mmCIF file of N, CA, C and O in Angstrom:
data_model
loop_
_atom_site.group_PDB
_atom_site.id
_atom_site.type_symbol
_atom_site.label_atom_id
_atom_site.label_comp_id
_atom_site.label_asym_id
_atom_site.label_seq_id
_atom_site.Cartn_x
_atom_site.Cartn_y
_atom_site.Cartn_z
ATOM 1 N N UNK A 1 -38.982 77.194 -3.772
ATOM 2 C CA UNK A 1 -39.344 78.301 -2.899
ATOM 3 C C UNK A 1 -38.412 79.469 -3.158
ATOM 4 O O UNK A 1 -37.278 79.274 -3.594
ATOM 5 N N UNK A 2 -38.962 80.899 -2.846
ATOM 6 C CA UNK A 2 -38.177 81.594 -3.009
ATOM 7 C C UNK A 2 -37.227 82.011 -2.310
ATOM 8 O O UNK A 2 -37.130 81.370 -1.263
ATOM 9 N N UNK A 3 -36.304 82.997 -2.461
ATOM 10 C CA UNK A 3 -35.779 83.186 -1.480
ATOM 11 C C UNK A 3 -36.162 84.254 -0.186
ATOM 12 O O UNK A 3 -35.573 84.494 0.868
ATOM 13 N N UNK A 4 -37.571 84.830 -0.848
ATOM 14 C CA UNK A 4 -38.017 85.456 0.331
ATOM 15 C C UNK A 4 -38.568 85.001 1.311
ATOM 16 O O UNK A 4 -38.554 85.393 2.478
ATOM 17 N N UNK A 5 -39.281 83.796 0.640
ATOM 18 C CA UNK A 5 -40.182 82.697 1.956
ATOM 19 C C UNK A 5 -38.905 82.301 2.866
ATOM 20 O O UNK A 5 -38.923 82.706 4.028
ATOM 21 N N UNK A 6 -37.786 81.532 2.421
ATOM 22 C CA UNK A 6 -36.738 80.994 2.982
ATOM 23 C C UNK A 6 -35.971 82.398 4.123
ATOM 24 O O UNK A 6 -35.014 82.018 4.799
ATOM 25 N N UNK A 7 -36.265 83.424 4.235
ATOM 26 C CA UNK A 7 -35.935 84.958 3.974
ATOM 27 C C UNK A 7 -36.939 85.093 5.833
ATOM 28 O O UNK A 7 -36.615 85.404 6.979
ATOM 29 N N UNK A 8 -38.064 84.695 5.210
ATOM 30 C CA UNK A 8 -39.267 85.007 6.578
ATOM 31 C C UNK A 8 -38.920 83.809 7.622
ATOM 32 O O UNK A 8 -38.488 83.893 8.771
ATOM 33 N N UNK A 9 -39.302 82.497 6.728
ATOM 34 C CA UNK A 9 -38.975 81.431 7.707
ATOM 35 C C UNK A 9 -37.885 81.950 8.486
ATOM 36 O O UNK A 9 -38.180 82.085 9.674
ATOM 37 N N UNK A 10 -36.474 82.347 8.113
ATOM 38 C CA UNK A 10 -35.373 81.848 8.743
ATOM 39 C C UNK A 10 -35.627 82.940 9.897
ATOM 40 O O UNK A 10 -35.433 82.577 11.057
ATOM 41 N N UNK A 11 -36.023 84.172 9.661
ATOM 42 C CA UNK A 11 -36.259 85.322 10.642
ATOM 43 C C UNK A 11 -37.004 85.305 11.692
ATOM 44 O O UNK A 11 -36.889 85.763 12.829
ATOM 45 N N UNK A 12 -38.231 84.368 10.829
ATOM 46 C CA UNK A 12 -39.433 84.245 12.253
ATOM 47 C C UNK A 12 -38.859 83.230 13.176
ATOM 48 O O UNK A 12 -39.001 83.437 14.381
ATOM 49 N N UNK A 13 -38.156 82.037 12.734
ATOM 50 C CA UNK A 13 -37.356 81.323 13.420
ATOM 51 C C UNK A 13 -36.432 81.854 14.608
ATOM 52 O O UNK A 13 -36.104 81.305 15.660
ATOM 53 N N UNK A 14 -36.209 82.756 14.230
ATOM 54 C CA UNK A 14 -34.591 82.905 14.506
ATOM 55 C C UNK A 14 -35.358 84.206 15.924
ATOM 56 O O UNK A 14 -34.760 84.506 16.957
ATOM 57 N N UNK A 15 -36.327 84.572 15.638
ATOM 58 C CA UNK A 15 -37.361 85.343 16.529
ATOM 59 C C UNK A 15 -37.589 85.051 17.654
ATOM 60 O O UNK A 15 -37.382 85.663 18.702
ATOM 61 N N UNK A 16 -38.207 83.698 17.363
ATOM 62 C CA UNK A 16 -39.087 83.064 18.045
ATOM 63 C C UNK A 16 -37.707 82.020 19.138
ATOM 64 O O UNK A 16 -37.988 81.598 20.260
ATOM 65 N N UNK A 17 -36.577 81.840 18.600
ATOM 66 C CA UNK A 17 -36.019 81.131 18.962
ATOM 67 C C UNK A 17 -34.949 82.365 20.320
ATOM 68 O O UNK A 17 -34.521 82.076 21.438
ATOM 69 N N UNK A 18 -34.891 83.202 19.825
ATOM 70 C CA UNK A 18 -34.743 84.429 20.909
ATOM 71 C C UNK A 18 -35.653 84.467 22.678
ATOM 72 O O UNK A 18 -35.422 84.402 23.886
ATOM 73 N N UNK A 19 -36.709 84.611 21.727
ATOM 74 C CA UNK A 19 -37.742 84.932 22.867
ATOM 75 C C UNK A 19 -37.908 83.282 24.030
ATOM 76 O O UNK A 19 -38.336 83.250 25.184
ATOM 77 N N UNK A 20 -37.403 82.125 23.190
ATOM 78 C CA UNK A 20 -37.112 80.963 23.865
ATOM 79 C C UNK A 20 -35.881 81.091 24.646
ATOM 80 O O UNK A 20 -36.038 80.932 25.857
ATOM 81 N N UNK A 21 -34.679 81.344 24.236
ATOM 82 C CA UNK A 21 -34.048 81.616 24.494
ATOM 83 C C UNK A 21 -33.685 82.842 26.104
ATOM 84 O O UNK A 21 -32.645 83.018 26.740
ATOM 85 N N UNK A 22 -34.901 83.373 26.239
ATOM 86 C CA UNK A 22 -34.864 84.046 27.053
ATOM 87 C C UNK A 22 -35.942 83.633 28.179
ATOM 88 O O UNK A 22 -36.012 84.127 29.304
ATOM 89 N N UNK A 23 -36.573 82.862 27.769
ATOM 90 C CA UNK A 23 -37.388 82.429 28.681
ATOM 91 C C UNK A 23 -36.791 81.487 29.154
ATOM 92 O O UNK A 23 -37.238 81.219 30.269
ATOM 93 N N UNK A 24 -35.621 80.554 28.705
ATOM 94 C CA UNK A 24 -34.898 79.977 29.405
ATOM 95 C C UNK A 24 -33.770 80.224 30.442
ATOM 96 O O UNK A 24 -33.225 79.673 31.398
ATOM 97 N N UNK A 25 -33.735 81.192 29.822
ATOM 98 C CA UNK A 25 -32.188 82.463 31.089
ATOM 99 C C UNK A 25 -33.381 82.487 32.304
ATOM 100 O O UNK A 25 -33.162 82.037 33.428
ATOM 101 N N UNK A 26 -34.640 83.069 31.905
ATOM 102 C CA UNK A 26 -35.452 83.690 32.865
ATOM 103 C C UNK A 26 -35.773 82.178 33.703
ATOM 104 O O UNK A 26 -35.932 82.432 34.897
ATOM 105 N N UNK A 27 -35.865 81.191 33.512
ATOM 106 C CA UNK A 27 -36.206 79.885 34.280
ATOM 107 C C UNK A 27 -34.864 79.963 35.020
ATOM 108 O O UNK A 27 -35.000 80.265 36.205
ATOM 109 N N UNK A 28 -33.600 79.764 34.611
ATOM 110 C CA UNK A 28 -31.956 79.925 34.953
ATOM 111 C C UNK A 28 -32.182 80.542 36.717
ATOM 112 O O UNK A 28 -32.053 79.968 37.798
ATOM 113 N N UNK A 29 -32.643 82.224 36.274
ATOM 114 C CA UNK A 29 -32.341 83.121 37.290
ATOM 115 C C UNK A 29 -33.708 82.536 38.523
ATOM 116 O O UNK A 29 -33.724 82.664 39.747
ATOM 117 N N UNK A 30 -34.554 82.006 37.765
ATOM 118 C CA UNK A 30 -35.743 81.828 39.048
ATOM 119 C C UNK A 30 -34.890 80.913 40.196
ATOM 120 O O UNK A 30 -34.549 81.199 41.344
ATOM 121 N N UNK A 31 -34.713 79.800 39.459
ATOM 122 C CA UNK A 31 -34.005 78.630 39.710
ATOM 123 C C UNK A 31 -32.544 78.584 41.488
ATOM 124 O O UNK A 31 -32.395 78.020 42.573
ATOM 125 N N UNK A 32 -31.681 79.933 40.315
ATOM 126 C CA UNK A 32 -31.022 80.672 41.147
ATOM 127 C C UNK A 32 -31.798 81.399 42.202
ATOM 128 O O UNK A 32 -31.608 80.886 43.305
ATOM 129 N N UNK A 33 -32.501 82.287 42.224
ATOM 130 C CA UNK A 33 -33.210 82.121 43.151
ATOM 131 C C UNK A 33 -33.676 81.736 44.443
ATOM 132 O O UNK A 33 -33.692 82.189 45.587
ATOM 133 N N UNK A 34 -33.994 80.871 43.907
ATOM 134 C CA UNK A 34 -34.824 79.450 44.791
ATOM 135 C C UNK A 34 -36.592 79.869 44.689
ATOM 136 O O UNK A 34 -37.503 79.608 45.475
ATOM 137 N N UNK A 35 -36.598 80.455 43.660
ATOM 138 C CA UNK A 35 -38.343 80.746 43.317
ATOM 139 C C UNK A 35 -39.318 79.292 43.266
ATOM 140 O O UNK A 35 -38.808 78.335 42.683
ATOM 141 N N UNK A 36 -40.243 79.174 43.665
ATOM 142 C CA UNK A 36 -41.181 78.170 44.348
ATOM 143 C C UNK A 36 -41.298 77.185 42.700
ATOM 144 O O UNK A 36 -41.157 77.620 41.557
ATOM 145 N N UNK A 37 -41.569 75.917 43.109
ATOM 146 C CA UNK A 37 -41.330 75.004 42.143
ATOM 147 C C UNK A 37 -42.588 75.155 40.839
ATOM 148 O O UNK A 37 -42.600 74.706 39.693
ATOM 149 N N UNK A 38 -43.629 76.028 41.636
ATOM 150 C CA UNK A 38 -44.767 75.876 40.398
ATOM 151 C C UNK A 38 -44.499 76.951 39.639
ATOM 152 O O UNK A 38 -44.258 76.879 38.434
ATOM 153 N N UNK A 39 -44.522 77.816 40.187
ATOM 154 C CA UNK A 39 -43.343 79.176 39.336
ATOM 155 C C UNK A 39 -42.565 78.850 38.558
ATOM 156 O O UNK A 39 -42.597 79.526 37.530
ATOM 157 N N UNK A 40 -41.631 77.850 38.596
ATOM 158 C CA UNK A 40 -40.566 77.166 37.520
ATOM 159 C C UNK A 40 -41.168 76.743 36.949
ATOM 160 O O UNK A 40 -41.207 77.019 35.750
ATOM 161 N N UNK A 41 -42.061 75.728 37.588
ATOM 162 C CA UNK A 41 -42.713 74.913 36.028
ATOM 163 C C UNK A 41 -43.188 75.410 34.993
ATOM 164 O O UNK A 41 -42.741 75.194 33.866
ATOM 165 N N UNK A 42 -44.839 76.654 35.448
ATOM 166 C CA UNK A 42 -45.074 77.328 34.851
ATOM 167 C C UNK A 42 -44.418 77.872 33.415
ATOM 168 O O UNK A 42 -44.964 77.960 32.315
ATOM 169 N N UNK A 43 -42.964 78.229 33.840
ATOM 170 C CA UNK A 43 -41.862 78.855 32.929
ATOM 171 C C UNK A 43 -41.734 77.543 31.925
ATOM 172 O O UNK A 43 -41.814 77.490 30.697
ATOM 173 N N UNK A 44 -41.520 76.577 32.838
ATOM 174 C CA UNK A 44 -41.046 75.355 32.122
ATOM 175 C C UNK A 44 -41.597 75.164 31.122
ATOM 176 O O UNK A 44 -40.997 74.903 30.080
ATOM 177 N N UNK A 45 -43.405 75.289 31.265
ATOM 178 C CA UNK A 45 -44.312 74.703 30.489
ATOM 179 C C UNK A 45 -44.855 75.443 28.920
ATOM 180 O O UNK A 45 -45.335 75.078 27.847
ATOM 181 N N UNK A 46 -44.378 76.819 29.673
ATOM 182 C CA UNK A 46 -44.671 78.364 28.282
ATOM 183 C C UNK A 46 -43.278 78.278 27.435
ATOM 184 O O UNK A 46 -43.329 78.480 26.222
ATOM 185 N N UNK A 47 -41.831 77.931 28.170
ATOM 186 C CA UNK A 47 -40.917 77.770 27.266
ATOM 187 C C UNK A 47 -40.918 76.659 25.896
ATOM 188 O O UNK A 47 -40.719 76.824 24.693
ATOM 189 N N UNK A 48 -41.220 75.568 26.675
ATOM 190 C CA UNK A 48 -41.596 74.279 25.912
ATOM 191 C C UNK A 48 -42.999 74.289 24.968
ATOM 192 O O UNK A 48 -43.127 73.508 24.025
ATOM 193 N N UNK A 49 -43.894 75.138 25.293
ATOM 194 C CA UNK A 49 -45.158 75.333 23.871
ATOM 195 C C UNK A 49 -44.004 76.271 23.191
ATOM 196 O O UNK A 49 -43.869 75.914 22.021
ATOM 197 N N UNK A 50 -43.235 77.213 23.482
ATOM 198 C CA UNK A 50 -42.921 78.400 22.199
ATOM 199 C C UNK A 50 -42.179 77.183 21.597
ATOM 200 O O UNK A 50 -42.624 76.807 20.512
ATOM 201 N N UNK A 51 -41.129 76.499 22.106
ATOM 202 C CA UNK A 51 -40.038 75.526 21.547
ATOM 203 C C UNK A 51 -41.226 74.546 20.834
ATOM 204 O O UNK A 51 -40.815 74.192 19.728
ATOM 205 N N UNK A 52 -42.034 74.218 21.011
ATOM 206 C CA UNK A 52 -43.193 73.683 20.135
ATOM 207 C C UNK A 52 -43.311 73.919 19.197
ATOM 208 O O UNK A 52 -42.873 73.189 18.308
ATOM 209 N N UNK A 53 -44.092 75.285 18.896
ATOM 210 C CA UNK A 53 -43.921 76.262 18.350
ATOM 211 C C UNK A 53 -43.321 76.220 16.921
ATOM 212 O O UNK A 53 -43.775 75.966 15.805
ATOM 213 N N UNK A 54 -42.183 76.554 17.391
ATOM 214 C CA UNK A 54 -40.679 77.043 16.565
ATOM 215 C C UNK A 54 -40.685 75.828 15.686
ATOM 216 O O UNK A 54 -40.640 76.035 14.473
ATOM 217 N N UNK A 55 -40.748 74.242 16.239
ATOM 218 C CA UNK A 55 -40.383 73.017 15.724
ATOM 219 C C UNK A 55 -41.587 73.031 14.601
ATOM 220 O O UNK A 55 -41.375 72.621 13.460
ATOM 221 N N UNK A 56 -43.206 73.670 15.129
ATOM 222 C CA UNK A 56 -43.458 73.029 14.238
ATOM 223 C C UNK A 56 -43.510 74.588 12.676
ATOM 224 O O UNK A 56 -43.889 74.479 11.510
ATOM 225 N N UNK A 57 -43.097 75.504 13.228
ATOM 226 C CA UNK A 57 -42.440 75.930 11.787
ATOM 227 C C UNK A 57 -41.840 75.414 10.911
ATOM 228 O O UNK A 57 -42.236 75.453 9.746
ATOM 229 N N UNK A 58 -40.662 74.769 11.314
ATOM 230 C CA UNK A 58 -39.710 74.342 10.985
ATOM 231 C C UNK A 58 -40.646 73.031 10.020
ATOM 232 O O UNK A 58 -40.475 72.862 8.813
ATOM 233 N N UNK A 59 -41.451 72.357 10.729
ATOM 234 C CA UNK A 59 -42.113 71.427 9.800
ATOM 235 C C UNK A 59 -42.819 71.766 8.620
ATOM 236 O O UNK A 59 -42.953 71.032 7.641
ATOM 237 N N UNK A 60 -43.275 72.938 8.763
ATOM 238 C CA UNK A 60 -43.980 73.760 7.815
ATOM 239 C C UNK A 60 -43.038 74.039 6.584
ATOM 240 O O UNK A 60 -43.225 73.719 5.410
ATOM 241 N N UNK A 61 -42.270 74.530 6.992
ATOM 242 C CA UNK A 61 -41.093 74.634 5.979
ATOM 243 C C UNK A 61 -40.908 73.490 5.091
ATOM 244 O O UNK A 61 -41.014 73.549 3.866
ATOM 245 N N UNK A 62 -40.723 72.808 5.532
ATOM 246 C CA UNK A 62 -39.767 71.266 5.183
ATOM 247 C C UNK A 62 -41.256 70.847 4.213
ATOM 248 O O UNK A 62 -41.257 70.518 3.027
ATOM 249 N N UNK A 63 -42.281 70.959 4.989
ATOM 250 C CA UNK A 63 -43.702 70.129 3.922
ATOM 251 C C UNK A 63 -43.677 71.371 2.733
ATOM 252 O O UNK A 63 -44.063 70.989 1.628
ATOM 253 N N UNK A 64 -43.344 72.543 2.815
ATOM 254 C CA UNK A 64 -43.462 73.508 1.758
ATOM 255 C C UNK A 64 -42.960 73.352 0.524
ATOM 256 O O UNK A 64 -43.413 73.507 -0.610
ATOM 257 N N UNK A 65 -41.399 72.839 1.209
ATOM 258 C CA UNK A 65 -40.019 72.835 -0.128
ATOM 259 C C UNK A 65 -41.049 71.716 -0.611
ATOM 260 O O UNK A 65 -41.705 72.038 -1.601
ATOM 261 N N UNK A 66 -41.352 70.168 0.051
ATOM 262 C CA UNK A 66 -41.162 69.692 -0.452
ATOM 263 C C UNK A 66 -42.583 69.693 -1.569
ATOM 264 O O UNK A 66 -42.443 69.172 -2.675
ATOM 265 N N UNK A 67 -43.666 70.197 -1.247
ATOM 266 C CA UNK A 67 -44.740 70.375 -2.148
ATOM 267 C C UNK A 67 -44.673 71.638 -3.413
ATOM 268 O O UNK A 67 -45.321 71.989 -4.398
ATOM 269 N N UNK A 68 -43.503 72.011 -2.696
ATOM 270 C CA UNK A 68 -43.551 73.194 -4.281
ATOM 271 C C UNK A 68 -42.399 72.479 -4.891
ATOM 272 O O UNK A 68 -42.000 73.318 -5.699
ATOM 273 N N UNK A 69 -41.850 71.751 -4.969
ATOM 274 C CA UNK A 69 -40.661 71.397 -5.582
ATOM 275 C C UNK A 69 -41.218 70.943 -7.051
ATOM 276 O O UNK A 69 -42.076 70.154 -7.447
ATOM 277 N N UNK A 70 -40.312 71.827 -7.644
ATOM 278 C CA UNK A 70 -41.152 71.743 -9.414
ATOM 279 C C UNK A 70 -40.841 70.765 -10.242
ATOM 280 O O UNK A 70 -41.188 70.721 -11.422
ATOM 281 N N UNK A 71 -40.043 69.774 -9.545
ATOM 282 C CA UNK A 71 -39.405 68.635 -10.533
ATOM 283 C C UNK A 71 -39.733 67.543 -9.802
ATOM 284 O O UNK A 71 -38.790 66.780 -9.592
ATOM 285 N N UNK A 72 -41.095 67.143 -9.214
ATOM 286 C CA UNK A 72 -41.151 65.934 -8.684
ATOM 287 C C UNK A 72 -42.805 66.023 -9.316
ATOM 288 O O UNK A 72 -43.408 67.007 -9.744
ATOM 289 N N UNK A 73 -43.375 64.202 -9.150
ATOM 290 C CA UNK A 73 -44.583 64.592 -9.305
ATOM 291 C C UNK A 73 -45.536 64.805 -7.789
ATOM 292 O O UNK A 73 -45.019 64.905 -6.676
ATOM 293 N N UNK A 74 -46.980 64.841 -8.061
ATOM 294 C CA UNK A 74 -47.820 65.254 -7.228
ATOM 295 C C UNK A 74 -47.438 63.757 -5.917
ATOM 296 O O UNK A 74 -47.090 64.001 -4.762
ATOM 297 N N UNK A 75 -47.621 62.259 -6.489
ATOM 298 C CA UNK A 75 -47.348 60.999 -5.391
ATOM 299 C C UNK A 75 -45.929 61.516 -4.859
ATOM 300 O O UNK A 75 -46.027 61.832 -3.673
ATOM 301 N N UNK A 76 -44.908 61.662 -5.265
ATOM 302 C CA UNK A 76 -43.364 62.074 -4.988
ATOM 303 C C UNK A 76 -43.660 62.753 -3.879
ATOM 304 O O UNK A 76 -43.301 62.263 -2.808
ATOM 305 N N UNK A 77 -44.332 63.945 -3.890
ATOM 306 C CA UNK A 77 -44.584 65.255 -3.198
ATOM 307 C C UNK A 77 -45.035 64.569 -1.823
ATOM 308 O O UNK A 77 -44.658 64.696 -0.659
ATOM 309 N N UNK A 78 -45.976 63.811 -2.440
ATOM 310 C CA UNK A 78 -47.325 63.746 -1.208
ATOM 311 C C UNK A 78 -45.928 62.712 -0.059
ATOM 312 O O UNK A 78 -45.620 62.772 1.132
ATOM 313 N N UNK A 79 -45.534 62.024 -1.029
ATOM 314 C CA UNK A 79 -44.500 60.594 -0.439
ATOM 315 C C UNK A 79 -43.592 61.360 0.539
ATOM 316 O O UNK A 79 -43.282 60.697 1.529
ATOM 317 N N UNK A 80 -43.060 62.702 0.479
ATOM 318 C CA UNK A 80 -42.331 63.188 1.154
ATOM 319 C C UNK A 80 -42.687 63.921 2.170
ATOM 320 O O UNK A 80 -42.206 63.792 3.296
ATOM 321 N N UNK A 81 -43.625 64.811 1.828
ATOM 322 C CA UNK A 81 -44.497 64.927 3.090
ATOM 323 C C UNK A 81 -44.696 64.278 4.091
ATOM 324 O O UNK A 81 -44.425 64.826 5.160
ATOM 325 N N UNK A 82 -45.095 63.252 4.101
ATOM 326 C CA UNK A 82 -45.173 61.786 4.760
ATOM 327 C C UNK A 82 -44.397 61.094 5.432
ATOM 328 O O UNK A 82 -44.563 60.442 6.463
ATOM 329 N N UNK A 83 -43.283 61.321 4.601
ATOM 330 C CA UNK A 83 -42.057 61.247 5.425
ATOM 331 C C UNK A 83 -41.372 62.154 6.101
ATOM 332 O O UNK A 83 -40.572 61.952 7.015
ATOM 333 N N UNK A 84 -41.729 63.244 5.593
ATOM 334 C CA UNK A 84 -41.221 64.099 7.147
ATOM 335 C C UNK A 84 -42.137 64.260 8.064
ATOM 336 O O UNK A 84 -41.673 64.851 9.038
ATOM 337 N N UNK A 85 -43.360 63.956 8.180
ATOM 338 C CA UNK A 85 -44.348 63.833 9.908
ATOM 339 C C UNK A 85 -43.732 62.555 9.902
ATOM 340 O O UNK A 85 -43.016 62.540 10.903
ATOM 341 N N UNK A 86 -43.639 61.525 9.329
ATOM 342 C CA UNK A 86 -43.354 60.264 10.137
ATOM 343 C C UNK A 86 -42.372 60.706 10.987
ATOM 344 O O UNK A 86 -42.582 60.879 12.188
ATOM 345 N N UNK A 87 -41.008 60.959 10.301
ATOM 346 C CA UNK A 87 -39.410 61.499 10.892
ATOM 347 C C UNK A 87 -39.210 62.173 12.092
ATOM 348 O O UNK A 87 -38.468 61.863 13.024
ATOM 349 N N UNK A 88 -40.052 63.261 11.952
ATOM 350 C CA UNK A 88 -39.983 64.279 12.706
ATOM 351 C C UNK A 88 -40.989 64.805 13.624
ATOM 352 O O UNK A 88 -40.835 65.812 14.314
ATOM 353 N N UNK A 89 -42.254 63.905 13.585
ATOM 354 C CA UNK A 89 -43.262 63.910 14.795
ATOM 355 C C UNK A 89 -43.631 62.692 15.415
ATOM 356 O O UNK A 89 -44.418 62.695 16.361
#
C-alpha cells in the first residue's frame, strides 16, 4: 500500500475518532447534569455505532495490506484475511 492510502486511513481515523471522542465528553457533561437516562443512552448508542464505525475501518485497512501485499500468493492473502475477521470480529 501506499503511503497515501496509509496517509487517508490514518486521517479519516484519527477524524472520526475526534468526533467520538466528543460525543463522549458530551455523554460526561449530560451525565453531570443529571440529564434523563434515555437522553444518555441515546448518546450512548450514536457514540458506540461511530466507535463501530472507526473499528470497522480499521478492519478495512488490515484486509487491504493484507490483499495487496505483493509477495504472498492469492491462498496466503485469502488465509489472512480470514484471520483477521476471525481475530478481530
Amino acid at each position: 500500500m501506499t503511503d497515501l492510502v496509509h496517509l487517508q486511513h490514518r486521517d479519516s481515523l484519527l477524524k472520526r475518532l475526534a468526533r467520538i471522542e466528543g460525543q463522549v465528553r458530551g455523554i460526561q457533561a449530560m451525565i453531570t447534569r443529571g440529564d434523563g437516562c434515555e437522553s444518555v443512552a441515546q448518546q450512548f448508542s450514536a457514540a458506540r455505532k461511530a466507535l463501530d464505525k472507526a473499528y470497522q475501518e480499521m478492519l478495512m485497512c488490515l484486509a487491504e495490506e493484507a490483499i495487496f501485499a505483493p509477495d504472498q500468493s492469492n491462498q496466503e492473502k485469502l488465509a489472512q484475511v480470514r484471520a483477521i475477521f476471525t481475530k478481530y470480529s
